[in-house]
Structures are given as C-alpha cells and as structure tokens.
Amino acid sequence: MIIIFYSIFRYLGTGQSLASLHFSFLIGKSTASVIIRETCVAIWNTLHAAVMGQPQKEQWQEIADVFLQTCQFPNCAGAIDGKHIRITKPVRSGSQFYNYKKYFSFVLFAMCDANYSFRYIDVGSYGSRSDSAVFAHSEFGKLLHDKALDLPENTALPGTTSPAMPFVFVADEAFALGENLMRPYSSRGLSLARRVFNYRLTRARRVVECAFGILANKWRFLHTPIHLKLETAISAVKAACVLHNFVRARDGFNFEDSLTHSLHSHRPSVVRGHRQGAAVREQFTAYFMSPHGALPWQLDAI
C-alpha cells in the first residue's frame, strides 16, 4: 500500500518515467503502469461527486456572485477553455491526435469558477479538433444548448432594473457566440465601448487560464509528454483535476503558482454566433460603459 501511495504521487507530482519508478520502488514497468491506471480511476470515482458535482441553481448564483466580486463581470457562471495535453502517438490512431502545433495530444476542456476550481471537465477528445467542436460534443455543451444546466432566471445587471439578462459563460474567440456564451469582439476596427467589453471579458476569462496554470504546476507530469496508454493518460489527467479541486478547497490559492504553465491553447477557429447572443453582448457592452457598470481604471487598461 505504501509503494502504491508513493509511486502514484511521485508520478503525478514529478512526471517521473515508468523506468524511474521501476528503479525507485523496485517494481516492474508494467506494474507501475497498472498502479497508475487503477489508482487514478479510484481517485476519480471517489472524489468526483464530492469536489466536481454539477452545480444547482443556488450554486450557480454563488459562482456568479464571486465573479462579480473578484472580476467585476455580472451574471457570469463560469469561464471555459480547452488545452492540449501532450502524449505519445496512440496505437492505430492515424493523425486524429496530431494537432496544429505538430505533436500528438488530446484535449482537456474545462469550465471553472472564479475560485479557480474546475466545475466540469471533458478529457480525451482528439488533438486535431477545435475548441468549438470539443465544446459542442461535450456533455456540458449539450446541456447548455438544451438549457438543462439549471441556471438562475434572467436577472437585471447590478444598478439597473431592465432588461433581464441571462447568466453567461465567458470564453475566447475559438468559441461561438451564444445567448449564454460570451466571446470577445473581433480585434479589427473596435470602438472604445467594444474594447472595454473585451477587457472586461478577459478579466473574467483569465481565471480558467490561472486554473490550468495551478493544475500544471502542482501536478508536473503535465509538463512533459505522457508516456502511457491513452486510457491511462486520460485517467491520470482526470485524477489530477479532482485532486486540484481537493487541494484548492484545503489549501487555498497562491497567485504565483498560476503565472506559467505548459498546457497549450487551441488555435482559434472562425465560428459564428447568432443574433440573440449578439444582442446580449451589446447589452453587456453598453452596461460596462454606463455609470453603474464602468470601472474607474478600465479606460487606462485598454
């Protein structure tokens, strides 16, 4: 039992190879691989419901309250993004996992709250897929599209009485604009108000980047290619994510841990939004320029 404990956390925490674990603990490489796979599956099964359960309406409201307090973005229920996890080429996978950065990877798609905890993850999509495609095929994307996330009722923005605005998730330009999904304006020929919106959205969206930074710097096997079978590599990443939430709840957050990470973003793809999403974004844009929604320093920051 002690060997299992030390070997799994030595691997996740340092990224040591199976050969290194073999010499450190006098166990076979295949035994080390089995230990990693079975222990990571057990960690996920044990902790997932407790530290990464789907939020209910009251919890969504609490998440939005923290986003408003820390990032000054109202009605924000979370930040989403996708990252490449570098792996060795899976057997008989062709070019499906070969990404635009010219290496093999699968995608870690995540939605996190303003406390840098992951509230939803999707792990294992092909590295050749775009963020928008991963999102659309994920359980979270389908729930959002079907309006089945139990988000709070539309609420007027602070200091205003109308219109009632939906709760939204913030993302980068790789995602399609929607009623409940905000992305930046295109960078060409932006008005002052739209530049302010992009700045305010970036303040909220940065939390998912910070969450990835904390994850990779705590569990350093993510800094190097994962030399495990695909299923085992996916299980290791899922275990690291729930352990991230567990440690966050226990130890709190140190900002310096989030400044750098080795997880690579997807290349932005051209995706279109719909009119309803554009109307919601324009309402946020107007609010951020109003006396109720403007920040004293926002014009100096853009």
PDB file of N, CA and C in Angstrom, residues 104-139:
ATOM      1  N   PHE A 104       1.450  15.171 -30.893  1.00  0.00           N
ATOM      2  CA  PHE A 104       0.251  14.404 -30.563  1.00  0.00           C
ATOM      3  C   PHE A 104      -0.290  14.849 -29.205  1.00  0.00           C
ATOM      4  N   SER A 105      -1.609  14.969 -29.141  1.00  0.00           N
ATOM      5  CA  SER A 105      -2.232  15.426 -27.900  1.00  0.00           C
ATOM      6  C   SER A 105      -3.695  15.037 -27.875  1.00  0.00           C
ATOM      7  N   PHE A 106      -4.255  15.040 -26.681  1.00  0.00           N
ATOM      8  CA  PHE A 106      -5.713  15.053 -26.552  1.00  0.00           C
ATOM      9  C   PHE A 106      -6.094  16.332 -25.816  1.00  0.00           C
ATOM     10  N   VAL A 107      -7.367  16.633 -25.769  1.00  0.00           N
ATOM     11  CA  VAL A 107      -7.838  17.926 -25.272  1.00  0.00           C
ATOM     12  C   VAL A 107      -8.422  17.780 -23.867  1.00  0.00           C
ATOM     13  N   LEU A 108      -8.002  18.695 -23.002  1.00  0.00           N
ATOM     14  CA  LEU A 108      -8.651  18.885 -21.707  1.00  0.00           C
ATOM     15  C   LEU A 108      -9.526  20.127 -21.836  1.00  0.00           C
ATOM     16  N   PHE A 109     -10.838  19.921 -21.929  1.00  0.00           N
ATOM     17  CA  PHE A 109     -11.782  21.038 -21.949  1.00  0.00           C
ATOM     18  C   PHE A 109     -12.298  21.223 -20.532  1.00  0.00           C
ATOM     19  N   ALA A 110     -12.356  22.477 -20.071  1.00  0.00           N
ATOM     20  CA  ALA A 110     -12.748  22.717 -18.682  1.00  0.00           C
ATOM     21  C   ALA A 110     -13.600  23.964 -18.552  1.00  0.00           C
ATOM     22  N   MET A 111     -14.491  23.925 -17.565  1.00  0.00           N
ATOM     23  CA  MET A 111     -15.222  25.111 -17.129  1.00  0.00           C
ATOM     24  C   MET A 111     -14.891  25.295 -15.652  1.00  0.00           C
ATOM     25  N   CYS A 112     -14.454  26.499 -15.282  1.00  0.00           N
ATOM     26  CA  CYS A 112     -14.073  26.711 -13.887  1.00  0.00           C
ATOM     27  C   CYS A 112     -14.771  27.943 -13.320  1.00  0.00           C
ATOM     28  N   ASP A 113     -14.780  28.014 -11.990  1.00  0.00           N
ATOM     29  CA  ASP A 113     -15.390  29.147 -11.301  1.00  0.00           C
ATOM     30  C   ASP A 113     -14.324  30.179 -10.961  1.00  0.00           C
ATOM     31  N   ALA A 114     -14.718  31.259 -10.307  1.00  0.00           N
ATOM     32  CA  ALA A 114     -13.782  32.346 -10.007  1.00  0.00           C
ATOM     33  C   ALA A 114     -12.835  32.002  -8.871  1.00  0.00           C
ATOM     34  N   ASN A 115     -13.033  30.865  -8.222  1.00  0.00           N
ATOM     35  CA  ASN A 115     -12.103  30.378  -7.208  1.00  0.00           C
ATOM     36  C   ASN A 115     -11.085  29.414  -7.799  1.00  0.00           C
ATOM     37  N   TYR A 116     -11.013  29.357  -9.131  1.00  0.00           N
ATOM     38  CA  TYR A 116     -10.019  28.555  -9.850  1.00  0.00           C
ATOM     39  C   TYR A 116     -10.229  27.054  -9.648  1.00  0.00           C
ATOM     40  N   SER A 117     -11.450  26.646  -9.394  1.00  0.00           N
ATOM     41  CA  SER A 117     -11.784  25.230  -9.273  1.00  0.00           C
ATOM     42  C   SER A 117     -12.536  24.787 -10.522  1.00  0.00           C
ATOM     43  N   PHE A 118     -12.248  23.577 -10.985  1.00  0.00           N
ATOM     44  CA  PHE A 118     -12.925  23.039 -12.151  1.00  0.00           C
ATOM     45  C   PHE A 118     -14.314  22.545 -11.759  1.00  0.00           C
ATOM     46  N   ARG A 119     -15.323  23.038 -12.451  1.00  0.00           N
ATOM     47  CA  ARG A 119     -16.697  22.587 -12.213  1.00  0.00           C
ATOM     48  C   ARG A 119     -17.144  21.552 -13.225  1.00  0.00           C
ATOM     49  N   TYR A 120     -16.443  21.477 -14.356  1.00  0.00           N
ATOM     50  CA  TYR A 120     -16.740  20.469 -15.363  1.00  0.00           C
ATOM     51  C   TYR A 120     -15.489  20.263 -16.199  1.00  0.00           C
ATOM     52  N   ILE A 121     -15.191  19.018 -16.546  1.00  0.00           N
ATOM     53  CA  ILE A 121     -14.090  18.738 -17.468  1.00  0.00           C
ATOM     54  C   ILE A 121     -14.539  17.688 -18.477  1.00  0.00           C
ATOM     55  N   ASP A 122     -13.953  17.754 -19.658  1.00  0.00           N
ATOM     56  CA  ASP A 122     -14.111  16.737 -20.687  1.00  0.00           C
ATOM     57  C   ASP A 122     -12.698  16.411 -21.164  1.00  0.00           C
ATOM     58  N   VAL A 123     -12.273  15.168 -21.019  1.00  0.00           N
ATOM     59  CA  VAL A 123     -10.894  14.786 -21.286  1.00  0.00           C
ATOM     60  C   VAL A 123     -10.843  13.703 -22.348  1.00  0.00           C
ATOM     61  N   GLY A 124      -9.981  13.878 -23.352  1.00  0.00           N
ATOM     62  CA  GLY A 124      -9.723  12.806 -24.299  1.00  0.00           C
ATOM     63  C   GLY A 124     -10.113  13.057 -25.730  1.00  0.00           C
ATOM     64  N   SER A 125     -10.686  14.213 -26.054  1.00  0.00           N
ATOM     65  CA  SER A 125     -11.032  14.493 -27.448  1.00  0.00           C
ATOM     66  C   SER A 125      -9.766  14.606 -28.296  1.00  0.00           C
ATOM     67  N   TYR A 126      -9.902  14.319 -29.574  1.00  0.00           N
ATOM     68  CA  TYR A 126      -8.753  14.339 -30.476  1.00  0.00           C
ATOM     69  C   TYR A 126      -8.070  15.701 -30.468  1.00  0.00           C
ATOM     70  N   GLY A 127      -6.732  15.688 -30.478  1.00  0.00           N
ATOM     71  CA  GLY A 127      -5.982  16.933 -30.529  1.00  0.00           C
ATOM     72  C   GLY A 127      -6.195  17.720 -31.808  1.00  0.00           C
ATOM     73  N   SER A 128      -6.667  17.056 -32.861  1.00  0.00           N
ATOM     74  CA  SER A 128      -6.908  17.745 -34.133  1.00  0.00           C
ATOM     75  C   SER A 128      -8.214  18.527 -34.141  1.00  0.00           C
ATOM     76  N   ARG A 129      -9.042  18.351 -33.119  1.00  0.00           N
ATOM     77  CA  ARG A 129     -10.331  19.046 -33.076  1.00  0.00           C
ATOM     78  C   ARG A 129     -10.178  20.466 -32.552  1.00  0.00           C
ATOM     79  N   SER A 130     -11.051  21.343 -32.979  1.00  0.00           N
ATOM     80  CA  SER A 130     -11.067  22.717 -32.486  1.00  0.00           C
ATOM     81  C   SER A 130     -11.798  22.783 -31.158  1.00  0.00           C
ATOM     82  N   ASP A 131     -11.574  23.882 -30.425  1.00  0.00           N
ATOM     83  CA  ASP A 131     -12.269  24.081 -29.159  1.00  0.00           C
ATOM     84  C   ASP A 131     -13.782  24.045 -29.330  1.00  0.00           C
ATOM     85  N   SER A 132     -14.258  24.703 -30.367  1.00  0.00           N
ATOM     86  CA  SER A 132     -15.707  24.778 -30.566  1.00  0.00           C
ATOM     87  C   SER A 132     -16.300  23.400 -30.832  1.00  0.00           C
ATOM     88  N   ALA A 133     -15.564  22.532 -31.562  1.00  0.00           N
ATOM     89  CA  ALA A 133     -16.060  21.187 -31.835  1.00  0.00           C
ATOM     90  C   ALA A 133     -16.055  20.350 -30.558  1.00  0.00           C
ATOM     91  N   VAL A 134     -14.987  20.457 -29.752  1.00  0.00           N
ATOM     92  CA  VAL A 134     -14.931  19.726 -28.481  1.00  0.00           C
ATOM     93  C   VAL A 134     -16.073  20.156 -27.581  1.00  0.00           C
ATOM     94  N   PHE A 135     -16.295  21.473 -27.507  1.00  0.00           N
ATOM     95  CA  PHE A 135     -17.366  22.017 -26.670  1.00  0.00           C
ATOM     96  C   PHE A 135     -18.733  21.531 -27.136  1.00  0.00           C
ATOM     97  N   ALA A 136     -18.969  21.569 -28.431  1.00  0.00           N
ATOM     98  CA  ALA A 136     -20.280  21.184 -28.968  1.00  0.00           C
ATOM     99  C   ALA A 136     -20.597  19.722 -28.699  1.00  0.00           C
ATOM    100  N   HIS A 137     -19.581  18.855 -28.688  1.00  0.00           N
ATOM    101  CA  HIS A 137     -19.812  17.426 -28.493  1.00  0.00           C
ATOM    102  C   HIS A 137     -19.695  17.002 -27.034  1.00  0.00           C
ATOM    103  N   SER A 138     -19.340  17.938 -26.157  1.00  0.00           N
ATOM    104  CA  SER A 138     -19.206  17.599 -24.739  1.00  0.00           C
ATOM    105  C   SER A 138     -20.581  17.566 -24.072  1.00  0.00           C
ATOM    106  N   GLU A 139     -20.647  16.873 -22.943  1.00  0.00           N
ATOM    107  CA  GLU A 139     -21.900  16.835 -22.186  1.00  0.00           C
ATOM    108  C   GLU A 139     -22.298  18.231 -21.737  1.00  0.00           C
TER     109      GLU A 139
END
